[in-house]
Coordinates of C-alpha atoms in Angstrom, one line a residue:
Chain B
M26 CA 249.5 -46.6 -33.2
E27 CA 252.8 -45.1 -33.8
M28 CA 253.8 -41.9 -31.4
N29 CA 255.5 -39.0 -32.5
I30 CA 257.8 -35.8 -30.7
F31 CA 256.0 -32.7 -31.7
G32 CA 257.4 -29.6 -32.6
Y33 CA 255.7 -26.2 -32.5
K34 CA 255.4 -24.2 -35.6
C35 CA 254.3 -20.4 -35.6
K36 CA 251.2 -19.4 -37.4
K37 CA 253.0 -16.2 -38.2
C38 CA 256.4 -16.9 -39.8
G39 CA 256.9 -21.2 -40.0
T40 CA 259.3 -21.5 -37.4
V41 CA 259.4 -24.5 -35.7
H42 CA 260.1 -24.9 -32.1
Y43 CA 261.2 -27.6 -30.4
P44 CA 261.0 -27.7 -27.2
F45 CA 258.2 -25.3 -26.5
R46 CA 258.8 -21.6 -25.8
T47 CA 255.9 -19.5 -25.4
I48 CA 257.1 -16.3 -27.7
C49 CA 259.0 -17.4 -31.2
K50 CA 262.4 -16.4 -31.3
K51 CA 262.3 -15.5 -34.8
C52 CA 259.3 -12.9 -35.3
G53 CA 257.7 -12.6 -31.8
H54 CA 254.6 -14.0 -32.1
T55 CA 252.8 -14.8 -29.3
I56 CA 252.4 -18.8 -29.8
F57 CA 251.2 -19.3 -26.1
A58 CA 247.7 -16.6 -27.1
D59 CA 245.8 -19.8 -28.4
K60 CA 246.4 -23.5 -30.4
A61 CA 244.0 -21.7 -33.1
E62 CA 246.1 -18.5 -33.8
G63 CA 249.4 -19.3 -32.4
Y64 CA 251.0 -22.7 -33.4
E65 CA 250.6 -25.9 -35.1
L66 CA 251.5 -29.4 -34.0
V67 CA 254.0 -30.8 -36.7
P68 CA 255.4 -34.4 -35.8
L69 CA 259.3 -34.1 -36.2
S70 CA 260.5 -36.1 -38.5
K71 CA 262.7 -39.4 -37.2
K72 CA 265.7 -39.6 -39.6
G73 CA 268.5 -38.0 -39.0
K74 CA 272.2 -37.2 -38.6
L75 CA 274.3 -38.3 -35.2
L76 CA 275.4 -34.7 -34.1
T77 CA 277.1 -35.7 -31.1
W78 CA 276.6 -38.0 -28.2
T79 CA 278.5 -39.3 -24.8
R80 CA 278.3 -42.5 -23.0
L81 CA 277.2 -41.5 -19.4
R82 CA 278.3 -44.1 -16.6
S83 CA 277.6 -41.5 -13.7
L84 CA 273.6 -41.4 -13.9
P85 CA 270.6 -40.4 -12.3
G86 CA 268.8 -42.4 -9.3
D87 CA 265.9 -43.7 -11.8
F88 CA 268.3 -45.4 -14.2
E89 CA 268.8 -49.1 -12.9
V90 CA 271.3 -49.3 -15.9
P91 CA 274.8 -49.4 -15.8
E92 CA 275.7 -46.9 -18.5
L93 CA 273.1 -44.6 -21.0
L94 CA 274.1 -43.3 -24.3
L95 CA 273.0 -39.9 -25.0
G96 CA 273.0 -37.5 -28.1
I97 CA 272.0 -35.1 -30.4
V98 CA 270.1 -35.4 -33.8
Q99 CA 270.2 -33.4 -36.5
L100 CA 266.8 -34.5 -38.1
D101 CA 266.2 -34.0 -41.9
D102 CA 263.4 -31.7 -41.1
G103 CA 265.9 -29.1 -40.0
N104 CA 265.2 -29.6 -35.9
R105 CA 267.3 -31.0 -33.4
V106 CA 266.4 -33.3 -30.5
T107 CA 268.2 -34.7 -27.5
G108 CA 267.5 -38.6 -27.2
Q109 CA 268.7 -41.8 -25.9
L110 CA 270.5 -44.3 -28.5
D111 CA 270.1 -47.8 -28.7
I112 CA 273.3 -48.2 -30.7
A113 CA 276.1 -50.5 -29.3
S114 CA 279.2 -48.1 -30.9
P115 CA 278.1 -44.6 -32.1
K116 CA 279.8 -42.4 -34.2
T117 CA 279.7 -39.0 -35.0
G118 CA 278.0 -38.2 -38.4
M119 CA 275.8 -41.7 -38.4
K120 CA 272.3 -42.5 -39.6
V121 CA 270.1 -42.6 -37.3
D122 CA 266.4 -43.7 -36.7
G123 CA 264.1 -42.6 -33.7
E124 CA 261.3 -44.4 -31.8
V125 CA 259.3 -43.1 -29.2
R126 CA 259.9 -45.4 -26.2
I127 CA 259.8 -45.2 -22.7
V128 CA 262.9 -43.3 -21.7
R129 CA 262.4 -43.5 -18.2
R130 CA 260.5 -44.5 -15.5
D131 CA 260.0 -43.0 -12.2
G132 CA 257.8 -45.2 -9.5
Y133 CA 254.3 -45.6 -11.5
N134 CA 255.6 -43.0 -13.8
E135 CA 256.5 -43.4 -17.3
Y136 CA 258.0 -40.7 -19.7
K137 CA 258.0 -41.1 -23.4
G138 CA 260.6 -39.8 -25.9
M139 CA 262.6 -40.4 -28.8
V140 CA 264.9 -43.6 -28.8
F141 CA 267.4 -43.9 -32.2
E142 CA 269.0 -46.6 -33.7
S143 CA 271.4 -47.5 -36.6
A144 CA 269.7 -46.8 -39.7
Chain C
M4 CA 276.6 4.6 -11.0
R5 CA 278.4 4.7 -7.9
E6 CA 282.0 3.1 -8.0
V7 CA 281.8 -0.2 -5.5
Y8 CA 284.6 -2.0 -4.1
C9 CA 285.7 -4.9 -2.2
V10 CA 286.5 -4.3 1.5
G11 CA 286.3 -7.7 2.7
I12 CA 286.7 -10.9 2.0
G13 CA 286.2 -14.4 3.6
I14 CA 285.9 -18.2 2.9
T15 CA 285.2 -21.6 4.2
S16 CA 287.4 -24.4 3.0
F17 CA 285.7 -26.7 0.1
T18 CA 285.3 -29.9 1.0
R19 CA 282.7 -31.9 3.0
L20 CA 281.8 -30.1 6.0
E21 CA 279.8 -31.3 9.0
Y22 CA 277.4 -27.9 9.9
P23 CA 274.3 -27.1 9.2
L24 CA 273.8 -24.7 6.2
A25 CA 273.5 -21.7 8.0
E26 CA 276.4 -22.0 9.7
I27 CA 278.3 -22.9 6.9
A28 CA 277.0 -19.6 4.9
A29 CA 277.8 -17.7 8.3
Y30 CA 281.5 -18.2 8.5
P31 CA 283.4 -16.4 5.5
G32 CA 280.4 -13.8 6.4
M33 CA 281.7 -13.9 10.1
M34 CA 285.4 -13.5 8.7
A35 CA 285.0 -10.7 6.1
L36 CA 283.5 -8.4 8.4
K37 CA 286.7 -9.1 10.8
D38 CA 288.9 -8.5 7.3
S39 CA 287.2 -5.6 6.5
G40 CA 286.7 -3.9 10.3
L41 CA 282.9 -3.5 9.8
S42 CA 280.4 -4.5 12.2
K43 CA 277.3 -3.8 10.9
V44 CA 276.3 -3.9 6.7
D45 CA 273.1 -2.2 4.8
H46 CA 272.1 -5.6 3.4
V47 CA 273.2 -9.6 2.7
Y48 CA 272.4 -11.4 0.1
V49 CA 272.8 -14.9 0.4
A50 CA 273.5 -17.1 -3.1
N51 CA 272.5 -20.9 -2.7
M52 CA 271.0 -23.3 -5.5
G53 CA 269.8 -26.6 -3.2
G54 CA 269.1 -25.3 0.7
G55 CA 265.8 -26.1 -0.6
K56 CA 265.8 -29.4 -2.2
V57 CA 268.7 -30.8 -0.4
N58 CA 269.0 -29.5 3.0
H59 CA 265.7 -28.6 3.6
Q60 CA 266.2 -25.3 4.4
T61 CA 264.4 -22.3 2.5
G62 CA 264.9 -18.5 2.5
L63 CA 268.5 -19.0 4.0
A64 CA 269.4 -15.3 4.0
S65 CA 266.8 -15.1 6.8
A66 CA 268.7 -17.8 9.1
V67 CA 271.8 -16.3 8.2
V68 CA 271.2 -12.4 9.2
D69 CA 270.3 -13.6 12.6
Q70 CA 273.4 -16.3 12.6
L71 CA 275.4 -13.2 12.2
S72 CA 272.9 -10.9 14.5
L73 CA 273.0 -8.5 11.8
A74 CA 269.4 -8.0 12.0
P75 CA 267.4 -6.0 11.2
A76 CA 269.1 -5.3 8.0
G77 CA 267.8 -6.3 4.4
A78 CA 268.5 -9.9 3.5
E79 CA 267.5 -11.9 0.4
T80 CA 268.9 -15.7 -0.9
I81 CA 269.7 -15.3 -4.7
E82 CA 269.1 -18.8 -6.9
N83 CA 270.7 -19.0 -9.9
G84 CA 271.7 -22.3 -10.5
P85 CA 275.8 -22.6 -10.5
A86 CA 276.1 -18.7 -11.5
S87 CA 274.0 -18.0 -8.0
G88 CA 277.5 -16.9 -6.1
A89 CA 277.9 -14.3 -9.3
S90 CA 274.4 -13.3 -9.6
A91 CA 274.6 -12.4 -5.7
V92 CA 277.5 -10.0 -6.1
K93 CA 275.7 -8.7 -9.0
Q94 CA 272.7 -7.6 -6.8
G95 CA 275.4 -6.5 -4.2
F96 CA 277.2 -4.3 -6.8
M97 CA 273.7 -3.1 -8.0
A98 CA 272.3 -1.8 -4.5
V99 CA 275.9 0.2 -3.8
A100 CA 276.1 1.3 -6.9
S101 CA 272.4 2.8 -7.2
G102 CA 273.3 4.2 -4.0
M103 CA 270.6 2.3 -1.8
C104 CA 273.1 1.1 -0.2
D105 CA 276.7 1.9 1.3
T106 CA 277.8 -1.1 2.5
V107 CA 276.6 -5.5 1.5
M108 CA 277.2 -8.5 2.2
V109 CA 277.4 -10.9 -0.3
I110 CA 277.7 -15.1 0.7
G111 CA 277.5 -18.0 -1.6
A112 CA 276.9 -21.2 0.7
E113 CA 276.2 -25.1 -0.5
R114 CA 275.9 -28.3 1.2
M115 CA 275.9 -30.6 -1.3
R116 CA 277.2 -33.3 0.3
E117 CA 274.5 -33.7 3.2
V118 CA 273.3 -36.2 0.2
N119 CA 274.7 -39.3 -1.9
D120 CA 276.3 -38.7 -5.3
L121 CA 273.0 -39.8 -6.8
E122 CA 271.1 -37.5 -5.0
S123 CA 273.6 -35.0 -5.4
T124 CA 273.9 -35.5 -9.5
E125 CA 269.9 -35.9 -10.2
F126 CA 269.6 -32.2 -7.8
V127 CA 272.1 -30.4 -10.3
A128 CA 270.3 -32.1 -13.6
T129 CA 267.5 -30.5 -12.2
L130 CA 268.8 -27.7 -14.4
T131 CA 267.9 -29.3 -17.7
H132 CA 265.2 -28.6 -19.7
P133 CA 262.3 -31.0 -18.6
H134 CA 260.7 -32.0 -21.3
A135 CA 263.5 -32.2 -24.3
E136 CA 266.8 -33.2 -21.7
Y137 CA 265.9 -34.2 -18.1
I138 CA 263.6 -36.9 -18.8
Y139 CA 266.6 -38.6 -21.2
G140 CA 268.8 -39.0 -17.9
V141 CA 270.7 -36.1 -19.5
T142 CA 272.9 -34.4 -16.7
L143 CA 275.2 -31.8 -16.4
P144 CA 278.6 -34.2 -17.2
S145 CA 276.6 -35.8 -19.9
L146 CA 275.5 -31.7 -21.5
A147 CA 279.5 -31.4 -21.0
G148 CA 280.4 -34.8 -22.8
M149 CA 278.6 -33.9 -26.1
F150 CA 279.6 -30.7 -26.1
A151 CA 282.9 -31.9 -25.0
R152 CA 283.2 -34.1 -28.6
L153 CA 282.2 -31.7 -30.6
Y154 CA 284.7 -29.4 -29.9
M155 CA 287.6 -31.3 -29.8
D156 CA 286.3 -32.8 -33.5
K157 CA 286.1 -29.2 -34.2
Y158 CA 289.3 -27.6 -32.9
G159 CA 291.3 -30.5 -32.9
A160 CA 291.7 -30.5 -29.3
T161 CA 292.4 -34.3 -28.0
P162 CA 292.0 -36.2 -24.3
R163 CA 295.5 -34.7 -23.6
H164 CA 294.6 -30.9 -23.8
L165 CA 291.4 -32.0 -21.2
G166 CA 294.5 -33.8 -19.0
M167 CA 296.4 -30.9 -19.3
V168 CA 293.8 -28.6 -17.9
A169 CA 293.3 -31.0 -14.4
V170 CA 297.0 -31.5 -13.9
K171 CA 297.5 -27.6 -14.2
N172 CA 294.5 -26.8 -11.4
H173 CA 295.4 -29.9 -9.3
D174 CA 299.0 -28.7 -9.2
H175 CA 297.4 -24.7 -8.3
A176 CA 295.5 -26.0 -5.6
M177 CA 298.6 -27.6 -4.2
D178 CA 299.1 -23.9 -2.8
N179 CA 295.3 -22.9 -1.7
F180 CA 294.7 -23.8 1.8
F181 CA 291.0 -24.3 1.0
A182 CA 290.9 -25.8 -2.0
H183 CA 288.5 -29.4 -1.9
L184 CA 291.8 -31.9 -4.0
H185 CA 294.6 -31.3 -2.3
E186 CA 296.0 -34.4 -4.4
R187 CA 299.1 -33.7 -7.2
I188 CA 298.2 -35.2 -10.7
T189 CA 300.4 -36.7 -14.1
L190 CA 299.5 -37.1 -17.8
E191 CA 300.8 -40.2 -17.1
G192 CA 298.4 -41.4 -14.1
I193 CA 295.6 -40.2 -15.8
I194 CA 296.2 -40.6 -19.5
D195 CA 299.2 -42.3 -20.9
S196 CA 299.5 -45.2 -18.2
P197 CA 297.9 -49.0 -18.5
E198 CA 296.7 -47.9 -15.4
A199 CA 295.1 -45.0 -16.6
S200 CA 291.2 -46.2 -17.4
T201 CA 291.0 -47.5 -13.5
N202 CA 292.3 -44.9 -11.9
N203 CA 290.6 -42.2 -14.4
P204 CA 287.1 -44.0 -15.4
I205 CA 284.9 -42.6 -18.4
V206 CA 282.0 -40.1 -16.3
A207 CA 280.3 -38.5 -19.9
D208 CA 282.7 -40.0 -22.8
P209 CA 284.9 -38.5 -24.1
L210 CA 285.2 -36.7 -19.8
R211 CA 286.5 -38.8 -17.7
F212 CA 286.8 -38.6 -13.9
Y213 CA 289.5 -36.6 -13.6
D214 CA 287.9 -34.0 -16.5
C215 CA 284.5 -33.7 -13.7
C216 CA 285.2 -31.0 -10.5
P217 CA 284.0 -32.7 -7.0
V218 CA 281.0 -32.0 -5.4
S219 CA 281.7 -30.2 -2.5
D220 CA 280.2 -28.0 0.7
G221 CA 281.5 -24.4 1.3
A222 CA 281.1 -20.9 1.1
A223 CA 282.6 -17.7 1.0
C224 CA 282.2 -13.7 1.4
V225 CA 283.0 -10.4 -0.2
I226 CA 281.6 -7.2 1.1
L227 CA 281.2 -4.4 -1.3
A228 CA 281.3 -0.7 -0.3
S229 CA 280.6 3.1 -1.9
G230 CA 283.8 5.0 -2.4
D231 CA 283.3 6.7 0.8
A232 CA 282.4 3.7 3.3
A233 CA 285.6 2.2 1.6
K234 CA 287.9 4.8 2.2
K235 CA 286.9 4.3 6.4
T236 CA 287.7 1.0 6.3
G237 CA 291.2 1.6 4.8
K238 CA 291.4 -1.4 2.9
P239 CA 293.9 -2.0 -0.2
R240 CA 290.9 -0.1 -3.2
V241 CA 290.1 -3.5 -5.0
R242 CA 286.9 -2.2 -7.2
L243 CA 284.1 -4.5 -8.9
A244 CA 284.9 -2.1 -12.6
G245 CA 282.3 -4.3 -14.5
V246 CA 279.6 -6.7 -14.4
G247 CA 278.0 -8.6 -17.2
Q248 CA 275.0 -11.1 -17.6
A249 CA 273.9 -13.2 -20.6
T250 CA 271.9 -15.5 -21.3
D251 CA 271.5 -18.7 -24.0
T252 CA 269.1 -21.2 -24.7
L253 CA 267.6 -23.8 -22.2
A254 CA 268.0 -26.8 -24.4
V255 CA 271.6 -27.4 -25.3
H256 CA 270.8 -28.6 -28.5
D257 CA 268.7 -25.8 -29.6
R258 CA 271.5 -23.6 -30.3
K259 CA 272.3 -22.5 -33.7
D260 CA 276.2 -24.1 -33.2
P261 CA 275.9 -25.7 -30.1
T262 CA 280.1 -25.7 -29.7
D263 CA 279.6 -21.9 -29.4
L264 CA 279.3 -20.1 -25.9
L265 CA 277.4 -16.9 -26.5
A266 CA 275.9 -16.6 -22.7
A267 CA 279.6 -16.7 -22.2
R268 CA 280.6 -14.5 -25.0
G269 CA 277.9 -12.2 -23.8
A270 CA 278.8 -11.4 -20.3
A271 CA 282.1 -11.3 -20.8
A272 CA 281.7 -8.8 -23.3
N273 CA 279.3 -6.8 -21.3
A274 CA 281.7 -6.2 -18.0
F275 CA 284.3 -5.5 -20.0
K276 CA 282.6 -2.7 -21.7
M277 CA 281.0 -2.0 -18.3
A278 CA 284.9 -1.8 -16.6
G279 CA 286.5 0.2 -19.6
L280 CA 288.8 -3.0 -20.4
K281 CA 290.5 -5.3 -22.7
P282 CA 290.4 -9.0 -22.2
S283 CA 294.3 -8.7 -23.0
Q284 CA 294.4 -6.4 -19.5
V285 CA 293.6 -9.2 -17.4
D286 CA 296.5 -10.4 -15.4
V287 CA 294.5 -13.2 -13.3
A288 CA 291.7 -15.1 -14.7
E289 CA 289.0 -16.9 -12.7
L290 CA 287.2 -19.5 -15.1
H291 CA 283.9 -22.2 -14.5
D292 CA 286.2 -25.1 -15.0
A293 CA 283.1 -27.8 -13.8
F294 CA 284.4 -29.8 -16.4
T295 CA 287.8 -29.0 -17.9
I296 CA 286.5 -28.7 -21.6
L297 CA 284.9 -25.5 -20.6
E298 CA 287.7 -24.0 -18.9
I299 CA 289.5 -24.2 -22.9
A300 CA 286.0 -23.3 -24.0
E301 CA 285.3 -20.2 -22.0
S302 CA 289.1 -18.8 -22.3
E303 CA 288.3 -18.5 -25.9
E304 CA 285.0 -16.8 -25.4
V305 CA 285.5 -14.2 -22.7
G306 CA 288.4 -13.0 -25.3
F307 CA 291.4 -14.5 -24.3
F308 CA 292.5 -16.1 -27.1
K309 CA 291.1 -17.2 -30.8
K310 CA 287.9 -19.0 -30.7
G311 CA 289.8 -22.7 -31.2
E312 CA 293.0 -21.6 -30.0
G313 CA 292.6 -21.7 -26.0
H314 CA 293.7 -25.3 -25.8
L315 CA 297.0 -24.3 -28.0
A316 CA 297.6 -21.4 -25.3
L317 CA 297.0 -24.2 -22.7
E318 CA 299.7 -26.6 -24.3
K319 CA 302.4 -23.8 -24.3
G320 CA 301.7 -23.0 -20.3
E321 CA 300.3 -19.6 -20.9
T322 CA 297.3 -20.4 -18.8
R323 CA 299.9 -21.6 -15.7
L324 CA 301.3 -19.9 -12.9
G325 CA 304.0 -18.0 -14.0
G326 CA 302.3 -18.2 -17.6
S327 CA 301.4 -14.4 -19.4
L328 CA 297.9 -15.3 -18.4
P329 CA 297.3 -17.8 -15.3
I330 CA 293.5 -18.8 -15.2
N331 CA 292.4 -20.5 -12.4
P332 CA 295.2 -20.6 -9.5
S333 CA 293.4 -21.1 -6.7
G334 CA 292.8 -24.7 -8.7
G335 CA 289.5 -23.4 -10.3
L336 CA 286.3 -25.4 -9.7
K337 CA 288.2 -28.6 -11.1
A338 CA 290.1 -28.5 -7.9
K339 CA 289.4 -25.9 -5.4
G340 CA 285.9 -27.7 -5.7
H341 CA 282.4 -26.5 -6.5
P342 CA 279.8 -25.5 -3.8
V343 CA 277.7 -24.8 -6.5
G344 CA 276.3 -21.6 -5.1
A345 CA 279.0 -20.4 -3.8
T346 CA 281.4 -21.0 -6.3
G347 CA 280.8 -17.5 -8.1
V348 CA 281.8 -15.8 -4.7
G349 CA 285.0 -18.2 -3.9
Q350 CA 285.9 -16.8 -7.5
A351 CA 285.8 -13.2 -6.6
H352 CA 287.5 -13.9 -3.1
E353 CA 289.9 -15.6 -5.3
I354 CA 290.4 -12.1 -7.5
V355 CA 290.0 -10.1 -4.6
L356 CA 293.0 -11.7 -3.0
Q357 CA 295.4 -11.9 -6.2
L358 CA 294.7 -8.1 -6.5
R359 CA 295.9 -7.4 -2.5
G360 CA 298.5 -9.3 -2.9
E361 CA 297.6 -11.6 -0.2
A362 CA 297.4 -15.3 -2.2
E363 CA 301.1 -16.2 -0.9
K364 CA 302.8 -19.3 -2.8
R365 CA 300.0 -18.9 -6.0
Q366 CA 300.0 -14.8 -5.9
V367 CA 300.0 -13.3 -10.0
K368 CA 303.2 -10.8 -9.9
G369 CA 301.5 -7.8 -9.9
A370 CA 298.2 -8.9 -10.7
K371 CA 296.3 -5.1 -11.5
V372 CA 293.4 -6.6 -13.4
G373 CA 291.1 -9.2 -12.5
F374 CA 288.5 -11.5 -14.5
T375 CA 286.1 -14.4 -13.1
C376 CA 283.4 -15.8 -15.8
N377 CA 280.5 -17.9 -13.3
F378 CA 278.6 -20.4 -16.0
G379 CA 274.8 -21.4 -15.0
G380 CA 273.2 -24.4 -16.2
F381 CA 275.1 -25.2 -19.0
G382 CA 276.1 -22.3 -20.4
N383 CA 272.5 -20.6 -20.5
N384 CA 273.3 -18.5 -18.0
V385 CA 276.1 -17.1 -17.6
V386 CA 277.6 -13.5 -15.0
C387 CA 281.2 -12.1 -15.4
L388 CA 282.7 -9.8 -12.8
A389 CA 286.0 -7.7 -13.8
F390 CA 288.0 -6.1 -10.9
K391 CA 290.7 -3.5 -11.2
K392 CA 293.2 -2.7 -8.6
E393 CA 293.6 0.8 -8.1
G394 CA 296.4 2.9 -6.4

C-alpha cells in the first residue's frame, strides 16, 4: 500500500497546513473543531524541488549512521516539507521524488516520514 | 509604566561546572546582591531550559531562592527554550514596571555538561517540530546549516564570512575571563590551510565545527529595580529602556521566505519602539550567534545593516571591537559559551558592564546605548532588550 504524508486543508478558505495547526493561519477558521467541519486530509505531492539541504555529521543518539542528509523540499503542489535525502551529492534546485519510509527507530518504535531521491 | 534600572550583576564562568544546578544558579545571584548592596529582593525569576530533562530537577527557582536565603520572596522558573534568559528579564521588567515589585532578581542558569554530547544535542533538538522535523533527525545545527545554505546562495556570503565571525568572537573572548573558549583562531587554520578540514570538520554542511557554539554550563544574574530603589543603591544609572518579543512558525519550512527571521525583526522593532531609540544609536550589541551565520543574519534583521549586507560590514571590521558597532564584545555564544537558559541574562550582564564602563580590555569606549537579541528555537521565539545609560 502506498503511504502518504497528509496536509490539513482548511474547509473554509482552502489553505493547506503542514504541519497541523488548530486555527487556520489565513482565515482564522477553527480547523480543530471537528473533522467534518474543520479540515480535509489531502495527500501532499511527492515530487518537488530541493530548496535547501545539509549534511549532518553530529547526529542525535538514535541514529547509528555516520551522517544524515536533510533537506527542505518545495513540492509541486505548493506545499513544503522537511525530509531525509537519499541522494549522494544533493544540489540546491534539483528535482526530487519522495517516498514514505521509516526515518527513525527508537527502541521498538518506528517513525515514518518522507525520504527523497533524485528524480 | 515605571522606569526600570539594572542595579546589580553577577556571572559564573561559562564552561564545564562540577556543581549542582541550584548552586551554579545561586552563585551569580550572590555576586549581584553584593554588587547592588541589597540583601533582599521582592521576587526571583530563574530562567532554565533543561533542568527537568538533563538534571532531573524541576521548579529550579524554589531551590535557588532557598540557596540564597531569600525566602519568602516570590520565585518562578521561566522556560522559553534558548530565549529563556531574556524572557526572564522581560518578566522581571514587567514586575517592576507595573509597580508590583520594587526589586527583582533575574537569574539564568544551565548545566548541560552533566550529560554527554549526544544527549545534549538530543535535548536541544526537542525544540524542533515533533512530527514535521524532529523525527527526521533534525537538530538545531541542521536547521542552521539549511538556513546558511539558502542565505549564502541568496546574498553571496561565503564560508570565509562565517569564519570571520568565529575569528572575531574568539578574539573578543580572549579578554573575557568568564568565556568558555580562550583559544585564538585564524582563517588560515580553519579555512585556508590543508589542515583546515581536520581542524574544522563538517557539523551540518556548510557549517563546520568553528561555526557552532560550545555546549556550556553557566549562570548569570541581573537585579532590576524601580527608579527610587535604584537611587538608594547608588549604582550607575543603566536603564532597561525597551523590551520586545515576537514569534514565528515552529517548523522552519513553514515560513514564506525561510531566509527571513521575522521574529528577530519584530522583537527588535518592538524593543526599539518602547525605548524610543533607533538601531543607528546603538553603541554595542550582543547577538545570539549560536551559529556564525546567525550573527550576520541577526545584525540585518534587528536593523543595524541592510538585508544582505551584514557580511559586508563584518568584512570591513565594523562589528569588531574598535569598529563602528562592536557586536559580541564578550565573545558571544560562539566563544563566551551558550548555557541555553543562561544566555539571555549573560547578554544583559555584558551590556550593563559595557554601559557602566567596567568591561576593562574589551570596553567599547563611551558606550551609552546597548542592545541584546536572544533567539529561541530556530527563530520562532525571540526576545530583544535595549539598554540606555543615564546621567
